[in-house]
Structure formats: structure tokens, C-alpha cells
Tab-separated table of C-alpha atoms in Angstrom:
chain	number	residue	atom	x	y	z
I	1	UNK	CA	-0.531	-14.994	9.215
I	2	UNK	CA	-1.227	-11.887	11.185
I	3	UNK	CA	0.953	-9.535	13.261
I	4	UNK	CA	1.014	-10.871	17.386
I	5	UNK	CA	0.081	-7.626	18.816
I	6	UNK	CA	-3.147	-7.699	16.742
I	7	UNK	CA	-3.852	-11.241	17.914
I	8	UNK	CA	-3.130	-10.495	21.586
I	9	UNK	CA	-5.586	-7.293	21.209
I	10	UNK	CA	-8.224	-9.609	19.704
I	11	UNK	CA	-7.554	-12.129	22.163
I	12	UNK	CA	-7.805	-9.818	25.305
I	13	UNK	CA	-11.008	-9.053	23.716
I	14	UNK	CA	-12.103	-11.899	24.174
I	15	UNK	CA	-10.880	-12.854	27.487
I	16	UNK	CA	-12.263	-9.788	29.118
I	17	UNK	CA	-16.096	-11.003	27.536
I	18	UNK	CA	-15.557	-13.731	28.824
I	19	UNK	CA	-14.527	-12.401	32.057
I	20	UNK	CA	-17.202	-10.167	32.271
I	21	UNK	CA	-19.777	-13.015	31.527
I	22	UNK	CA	-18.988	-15.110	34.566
I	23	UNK	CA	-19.138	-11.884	36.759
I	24	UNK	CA	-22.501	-10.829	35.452
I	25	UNK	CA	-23.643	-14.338	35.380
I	26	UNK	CA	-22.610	-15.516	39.026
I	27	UNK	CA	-22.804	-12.330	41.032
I	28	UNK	CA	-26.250	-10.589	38.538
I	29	UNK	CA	-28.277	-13.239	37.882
I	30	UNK	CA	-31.712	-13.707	39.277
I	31	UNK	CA	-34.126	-14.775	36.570
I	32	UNK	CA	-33.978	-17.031	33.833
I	33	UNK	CA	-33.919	-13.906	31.267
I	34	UNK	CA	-30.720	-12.936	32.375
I	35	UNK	CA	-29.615	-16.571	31.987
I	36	UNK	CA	-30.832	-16.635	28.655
I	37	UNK	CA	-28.656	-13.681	28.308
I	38	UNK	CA	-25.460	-15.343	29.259
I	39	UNK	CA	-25.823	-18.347	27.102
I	40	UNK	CA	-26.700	-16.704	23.933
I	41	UNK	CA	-23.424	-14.562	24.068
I	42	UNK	CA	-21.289	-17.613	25.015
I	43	UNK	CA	-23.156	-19.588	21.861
I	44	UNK	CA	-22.881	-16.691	19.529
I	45	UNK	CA	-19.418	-16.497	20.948
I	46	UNK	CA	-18.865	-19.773	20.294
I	47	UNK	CA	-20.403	-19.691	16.908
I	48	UNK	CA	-18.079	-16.802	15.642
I	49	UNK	CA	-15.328	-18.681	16.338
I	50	UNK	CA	-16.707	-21.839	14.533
I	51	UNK	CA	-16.896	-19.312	11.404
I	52	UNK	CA	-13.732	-17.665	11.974
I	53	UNK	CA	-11.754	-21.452	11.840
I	54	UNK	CA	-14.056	-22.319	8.721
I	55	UNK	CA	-12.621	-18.884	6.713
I	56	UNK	CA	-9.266	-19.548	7.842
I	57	UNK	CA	-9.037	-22.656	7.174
I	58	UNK	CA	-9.641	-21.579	3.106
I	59	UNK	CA	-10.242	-17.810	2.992
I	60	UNK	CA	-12.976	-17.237	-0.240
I	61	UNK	CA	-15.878	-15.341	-0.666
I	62	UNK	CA	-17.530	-19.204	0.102
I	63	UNK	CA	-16.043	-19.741	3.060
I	64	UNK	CA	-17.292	-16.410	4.366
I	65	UNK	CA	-20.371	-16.604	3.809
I	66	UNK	CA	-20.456	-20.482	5.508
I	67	UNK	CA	-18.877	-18.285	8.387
I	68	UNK	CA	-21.673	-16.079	8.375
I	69	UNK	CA	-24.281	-18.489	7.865
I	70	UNK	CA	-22.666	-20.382	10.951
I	71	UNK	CA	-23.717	-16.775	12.861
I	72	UNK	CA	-26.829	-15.736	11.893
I	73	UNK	CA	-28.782	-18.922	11.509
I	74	UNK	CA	-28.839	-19.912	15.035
I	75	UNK	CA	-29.105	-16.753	16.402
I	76	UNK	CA	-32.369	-15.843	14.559
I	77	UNK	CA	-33.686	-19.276	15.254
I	78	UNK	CA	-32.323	-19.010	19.109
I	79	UNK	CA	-34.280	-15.658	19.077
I	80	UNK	CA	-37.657	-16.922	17.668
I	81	UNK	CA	-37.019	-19.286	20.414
I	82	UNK	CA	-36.744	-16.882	23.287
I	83	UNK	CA	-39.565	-14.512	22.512
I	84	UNK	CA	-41.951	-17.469	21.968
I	85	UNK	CA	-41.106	-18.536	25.692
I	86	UNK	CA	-39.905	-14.983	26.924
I	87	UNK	CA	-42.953	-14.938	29.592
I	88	UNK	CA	-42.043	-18.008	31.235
I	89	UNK	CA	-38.339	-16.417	31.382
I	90	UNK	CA	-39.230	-13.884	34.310
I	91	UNK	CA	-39.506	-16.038	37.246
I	92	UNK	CA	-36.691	-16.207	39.850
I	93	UNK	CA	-33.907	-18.656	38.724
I	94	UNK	CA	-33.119	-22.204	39.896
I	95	UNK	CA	-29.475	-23.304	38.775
I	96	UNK	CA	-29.733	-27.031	38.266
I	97	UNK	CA	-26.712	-29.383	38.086
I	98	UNK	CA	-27.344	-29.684	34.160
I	99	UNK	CA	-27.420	-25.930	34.035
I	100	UNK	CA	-24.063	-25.505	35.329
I	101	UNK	CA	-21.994	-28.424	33.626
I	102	UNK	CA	-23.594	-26.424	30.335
I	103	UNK	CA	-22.295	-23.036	31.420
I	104	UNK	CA	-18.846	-24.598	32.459
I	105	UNK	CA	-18.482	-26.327	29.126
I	106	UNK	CA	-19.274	-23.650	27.075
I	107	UNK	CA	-16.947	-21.515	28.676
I	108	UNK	CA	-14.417	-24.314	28.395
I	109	UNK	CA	-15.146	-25.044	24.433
I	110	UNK	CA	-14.632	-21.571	23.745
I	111	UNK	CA	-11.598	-20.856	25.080
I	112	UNK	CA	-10.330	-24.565	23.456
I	113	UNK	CA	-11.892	-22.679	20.232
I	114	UNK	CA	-9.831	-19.090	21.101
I	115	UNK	CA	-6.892	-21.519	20.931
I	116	UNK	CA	-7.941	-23.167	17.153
I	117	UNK	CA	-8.567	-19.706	16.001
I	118	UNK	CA	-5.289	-17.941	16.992
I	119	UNK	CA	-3.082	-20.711	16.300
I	120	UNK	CA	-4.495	-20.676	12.863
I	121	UNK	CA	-4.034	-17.002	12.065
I	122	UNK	CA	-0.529	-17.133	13.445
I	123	UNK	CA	0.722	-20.286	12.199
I	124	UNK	CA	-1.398	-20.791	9.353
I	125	UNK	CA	-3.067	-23.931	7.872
I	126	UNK	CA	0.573	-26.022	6.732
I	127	UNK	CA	0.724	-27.131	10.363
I	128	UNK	CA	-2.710	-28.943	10.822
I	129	UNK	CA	-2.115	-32.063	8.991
I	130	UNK	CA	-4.383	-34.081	10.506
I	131	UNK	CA	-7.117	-35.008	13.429
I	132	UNK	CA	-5.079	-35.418	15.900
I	133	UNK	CA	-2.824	-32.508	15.201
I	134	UNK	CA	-6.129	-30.203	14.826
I	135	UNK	CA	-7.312	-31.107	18.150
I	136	UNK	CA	-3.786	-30.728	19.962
I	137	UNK	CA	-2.318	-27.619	18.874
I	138	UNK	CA	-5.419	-25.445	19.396
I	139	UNK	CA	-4.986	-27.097	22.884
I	140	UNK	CA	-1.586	-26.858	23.694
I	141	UNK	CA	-1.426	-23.167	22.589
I	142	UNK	CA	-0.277	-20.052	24.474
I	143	UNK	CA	-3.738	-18.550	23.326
I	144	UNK	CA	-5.276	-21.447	25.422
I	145	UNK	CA	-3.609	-21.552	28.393
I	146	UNK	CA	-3.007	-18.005	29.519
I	147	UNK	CA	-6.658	-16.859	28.503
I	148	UNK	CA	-7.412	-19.971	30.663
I	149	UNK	CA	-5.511	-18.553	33.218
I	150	UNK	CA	-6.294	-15.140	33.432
I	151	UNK	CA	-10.103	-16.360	33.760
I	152	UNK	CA	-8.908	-18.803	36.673
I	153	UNK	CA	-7.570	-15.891	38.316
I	154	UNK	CA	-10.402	-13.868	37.817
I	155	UNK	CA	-12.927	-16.636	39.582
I	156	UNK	CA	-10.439	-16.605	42.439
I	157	UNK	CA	-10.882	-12.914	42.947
I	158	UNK	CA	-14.888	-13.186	42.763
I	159	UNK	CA	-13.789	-16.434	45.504
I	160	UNK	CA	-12.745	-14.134	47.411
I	161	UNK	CA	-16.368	-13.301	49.366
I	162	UNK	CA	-17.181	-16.476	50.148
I	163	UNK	CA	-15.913	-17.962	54.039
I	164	UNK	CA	-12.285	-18.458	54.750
I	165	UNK	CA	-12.595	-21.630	54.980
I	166	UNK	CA	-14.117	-22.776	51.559
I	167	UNK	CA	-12.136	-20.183	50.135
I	168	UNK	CA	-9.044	-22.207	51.060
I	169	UNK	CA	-10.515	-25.289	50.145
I	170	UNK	CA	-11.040	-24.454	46.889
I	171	UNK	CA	-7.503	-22.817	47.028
I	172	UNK	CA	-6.038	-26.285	47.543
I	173	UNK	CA	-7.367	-27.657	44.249
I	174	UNK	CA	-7.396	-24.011	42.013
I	175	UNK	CA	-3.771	-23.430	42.824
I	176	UNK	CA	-1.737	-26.499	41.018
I	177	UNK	CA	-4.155	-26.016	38.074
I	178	UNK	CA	-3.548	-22.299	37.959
I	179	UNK	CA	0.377	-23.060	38.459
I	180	UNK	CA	0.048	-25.590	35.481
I	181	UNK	CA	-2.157	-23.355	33.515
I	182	UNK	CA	1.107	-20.745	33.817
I	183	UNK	CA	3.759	-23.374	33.024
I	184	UNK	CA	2.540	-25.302	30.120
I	185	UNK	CA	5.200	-27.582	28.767
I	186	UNK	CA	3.635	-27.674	25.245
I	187	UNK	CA	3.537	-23.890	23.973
I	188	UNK	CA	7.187	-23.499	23.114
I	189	UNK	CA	9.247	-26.443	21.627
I	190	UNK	CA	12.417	-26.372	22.887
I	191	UNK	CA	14.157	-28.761	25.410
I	192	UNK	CA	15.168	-26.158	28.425
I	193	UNK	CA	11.357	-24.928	28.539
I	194	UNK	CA	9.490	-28.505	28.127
I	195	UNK	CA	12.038	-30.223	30.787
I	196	UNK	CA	11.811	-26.920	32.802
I	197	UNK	CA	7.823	-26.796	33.035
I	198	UNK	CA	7.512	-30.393	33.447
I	199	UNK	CA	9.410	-30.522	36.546
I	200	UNK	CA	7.847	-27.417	37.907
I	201	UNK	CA	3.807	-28.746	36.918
I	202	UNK	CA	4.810	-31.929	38.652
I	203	UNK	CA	5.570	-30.141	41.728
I	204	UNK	CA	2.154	-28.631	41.311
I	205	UNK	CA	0.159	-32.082	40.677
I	206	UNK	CA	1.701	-33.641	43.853
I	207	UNK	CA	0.831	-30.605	46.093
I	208	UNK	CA	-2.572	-31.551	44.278
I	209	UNK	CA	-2.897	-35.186	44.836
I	210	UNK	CA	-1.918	-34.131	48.480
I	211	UNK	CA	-3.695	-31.386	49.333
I	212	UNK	CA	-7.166	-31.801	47.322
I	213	UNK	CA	-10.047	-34.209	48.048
I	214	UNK	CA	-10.992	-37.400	46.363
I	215	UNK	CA	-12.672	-36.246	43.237
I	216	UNK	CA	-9.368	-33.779	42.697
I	217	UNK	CA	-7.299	-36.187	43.560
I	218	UNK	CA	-8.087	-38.748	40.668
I	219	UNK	CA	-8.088	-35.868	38.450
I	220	UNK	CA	-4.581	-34.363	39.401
I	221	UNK	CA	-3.532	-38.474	39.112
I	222	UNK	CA	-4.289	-38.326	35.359
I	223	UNK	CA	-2.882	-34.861	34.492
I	224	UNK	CA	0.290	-36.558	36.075
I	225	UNK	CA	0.060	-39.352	33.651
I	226	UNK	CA	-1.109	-36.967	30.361
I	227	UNK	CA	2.385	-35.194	31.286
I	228	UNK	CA	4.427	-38.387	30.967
I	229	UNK	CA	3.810	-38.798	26.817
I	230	UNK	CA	5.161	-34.791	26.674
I	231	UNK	CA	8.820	-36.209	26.528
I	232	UNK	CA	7.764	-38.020	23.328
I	233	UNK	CA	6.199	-35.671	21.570
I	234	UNK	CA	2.727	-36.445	22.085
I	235	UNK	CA	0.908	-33.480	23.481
I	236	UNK	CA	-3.086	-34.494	22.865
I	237	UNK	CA	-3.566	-35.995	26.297
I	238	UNK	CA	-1.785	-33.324	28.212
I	239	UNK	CA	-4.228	-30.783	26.603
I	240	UNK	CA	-7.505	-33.057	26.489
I	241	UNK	CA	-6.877	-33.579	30.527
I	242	UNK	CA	-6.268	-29.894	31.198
I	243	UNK	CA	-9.983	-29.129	29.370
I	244	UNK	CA	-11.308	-31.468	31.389
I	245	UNK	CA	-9.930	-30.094	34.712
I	246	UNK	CA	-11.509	-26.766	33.318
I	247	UNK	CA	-14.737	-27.976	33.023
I	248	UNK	CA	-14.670	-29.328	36.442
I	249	UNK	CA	-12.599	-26.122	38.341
I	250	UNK	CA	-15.492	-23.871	36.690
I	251	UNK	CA	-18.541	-26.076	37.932
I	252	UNK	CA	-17.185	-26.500	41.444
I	253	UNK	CA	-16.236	-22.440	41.943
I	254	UNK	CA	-18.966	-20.776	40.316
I	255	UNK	CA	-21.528	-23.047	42.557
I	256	UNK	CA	-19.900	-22.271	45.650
I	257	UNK	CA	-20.238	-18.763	44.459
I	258	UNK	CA	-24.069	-19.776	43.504
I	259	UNK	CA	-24.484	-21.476	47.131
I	260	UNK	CA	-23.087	-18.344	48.897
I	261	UNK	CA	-24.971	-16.009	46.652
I	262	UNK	CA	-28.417	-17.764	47.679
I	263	UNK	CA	-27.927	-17.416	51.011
I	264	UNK	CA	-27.006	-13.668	51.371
């Protein structure tokens, strides 16, 4: 297990890349080089922390070099790729629909995988027991949620340039998620804070189911459900639905920040 300041040095590491790889992607982009920029560090990001949970998970000289394997394969073969193509990579970019549901998940799986890889080194391997328990602590952990956060918070700030109007739009459905994403009732297991941070996230899902549209609305409705199974114990949903709120709060900002960009 390692110390927490050196995991919350590591981890701020990480959340300012990742920070600084939405800026440079939504407000720098303009051909598809530059794209292909973005998505190889969030892979390669990705990737590392694919190796990282394979050494901790049984720390050996094998184990390493799987880890390592897991790095350098794909990046040499996702470099052959690019400079085979690199000529067609210079025109002016078109962000499709598929382009940015791929950029919004990958920044989603890697912070699930920030949250596998720091609950590992501080808790170490006794507490993943199984499947289920693999997929729910990694997220359900502090090193999830407030990395999460802090990157919400960040795409509100770059939100800020766009009209008052759709920048209070997407207020309406950013806040509750933000305000759950700071009260998580899974990260510390004791009564007073679960109780506590349920009450206050509900308050934030019904200002959400009141004050977002349709598509938000549903989506709010289930986090509002994942929270009931909390009181029992059973975290997975709560975590799976907040991923999946992720994925869609990142592909419906960063386009309106696409759509505004195009048309200054």
C-alpha cells in the first residue's frame, strides 16, 4: 500500500493531463493531426493504467513486463498506423457524432481506471474478491469521483464563452451531477456520511428531474433509483449510472463548445 500524499500527487497528475487534453482538444483543434494527437495520449493513458492494475494486482518481474507489453505494443502499432495515413491527417477537421461519444468514453474509462488503480495501491488486492466487487470499488472511490469532479468543473469554466443562455442550460443539468459528483455516498463507510450524502444527492436529482430536459430527465430518474440499493450495501449501480451520466455530460458540453467554436 502506498503513502496518500504520493497517491494524491500521482493522481493530480493525472487529472491535470487530463484537464489539459480537453482544453487543447476543444478550444486547439483544427485538423485531424491534432485529433490524432488527443486520442493517442488518452489510449496510451489508458493503456498505462491497464498495466499499472495488471502489476498490482501480482507485483513480479512477469507482471511487469505484461504491463509494459500492454504499453508499447499498441503504441508502436498505433504509430505505424499514423505515419502510413499521416497525409490524409492535414485537412481541416469534421467532429462526427461517433467521434465524440469515443472522446467522451475514453475520458470516462480512464478516470473509472484512475479509480481501479488507486484503490488498489491504497487498499491493496485482499479487498477485490470478486467481479462485482472489482468493478464497484474502483467506481465508488474518492479517486473517481473528485478527479471526476474537478474535470466537470473545469468544462464549466471553458462553458463559460459560450451564450448566456446555453450556458445556463447546460447549468441546469451539470449542476446536480457536479453536486453528486462532490457528495458521493459510497467513498466512506460509515452511517452519518452515507445517510448524510444520500439526502443531500437526492436534493440534487430532483432539482435535476425538474430543471433538465427530457433526455436528462430519464437519466437523473435512474441515478435516483441506483441510490436506493446504497442503504443495502450494494454500491455497483450507483457507480455504473454515475459513468454513464459522464459519458453523456462530456458529449453534450464539449459539442456545444465544438458548435460555438465553428462558428467564431
Amino acid at each position: 500500500m502506498e503513502s496518500l500524499s504520493l497517491l494524491i500527487f500521482f493522481a493530480s497528475i493525472m487529472v491535470t493531463a487530463i484537464a489539459g487534453i480537453i482544453y487543447y482538444t476543444e478550444m486547439k483543434t483544427r485538423t485531424y493531426v491534432q485529433l490524432f494527437f488527443s486520442f493517442f495520449v488518452l489510449i496510451m493513458m489508458y493503456l498505462m493504467l491497464v498495466g499499472a492494475i495488471v502489476y498490482l494486482y501480482s507485483p513480479s518481474t512477469f507482471s511487469l513486463g505484461i504491463a509494459v507489453a500492454i504499453n508499447m505494443i499498441p503504441m508502436i502499432i498505433i504509430l505505424a498506423l499514423f505515419f502510413s495515413i499521416a497525409e490524409n491527417l492535414s485537412r481541416q477537421i469534421i467532429l462526427t457524432r461517433k467521434i465524440n461519444i469515443a472522446f467522451s468514453l475514453l475520458l470516462v474509462l480512464n478516470e473509472a481506471l484512475m479509480g481501479g488503480v488507486f484503490s488498489l495501491a491504497q487498499l491493496g488486492i485482499s479487498v477485490f474478491k470478486n467481479v462485482v466487487v472489482d468493478i464497484s470499488i474502483p467506481l465508488n472511490s474518492v479517486w473517481f469521483f473528485y478527479p471526476m469532479m474537478i474535470e466537470m468543473l473545469f468544462t464549466i469554466i471553458l462553458s463559460s464563452t459560450l451564450s448566456k443562455d446555453t450556458f445556463y442550460n447546460l447549468i441546469y443539468f451539470a449542476f446536480p451531477a457536479i453536486g453528486v459528483a462532490a457528495f458521493p455516498p459510497t467513498i466512506l463507510n460509515f452511517n452519518l456520511w452515507i445517510f448524510s450524502a444520500l439526502g443531500i444527492d437526492m436534493i440534487f436529482v430532483i432539482y435535476g428531474i425538474l430543471k433538465a430536459n427530457k433526455e436528462w430527465k430519464i437519466l437523473y430518474s435512474l441515478l435516483m433509483i441506483s441510490l436506493i440499493p446504497i442503504i443495502f450495501n450494494f454500491y455497483i449501480f450507483f457507480g455504473i449510472m454515475m459513468s454513464v451520466i459522464m459519458v453523456f455530460y462530456y458529449y453534450t458540453i464539449l459539442s456545444e463548445l465544438r458548435v460555438k467554436r465553428a462558428h467564431t
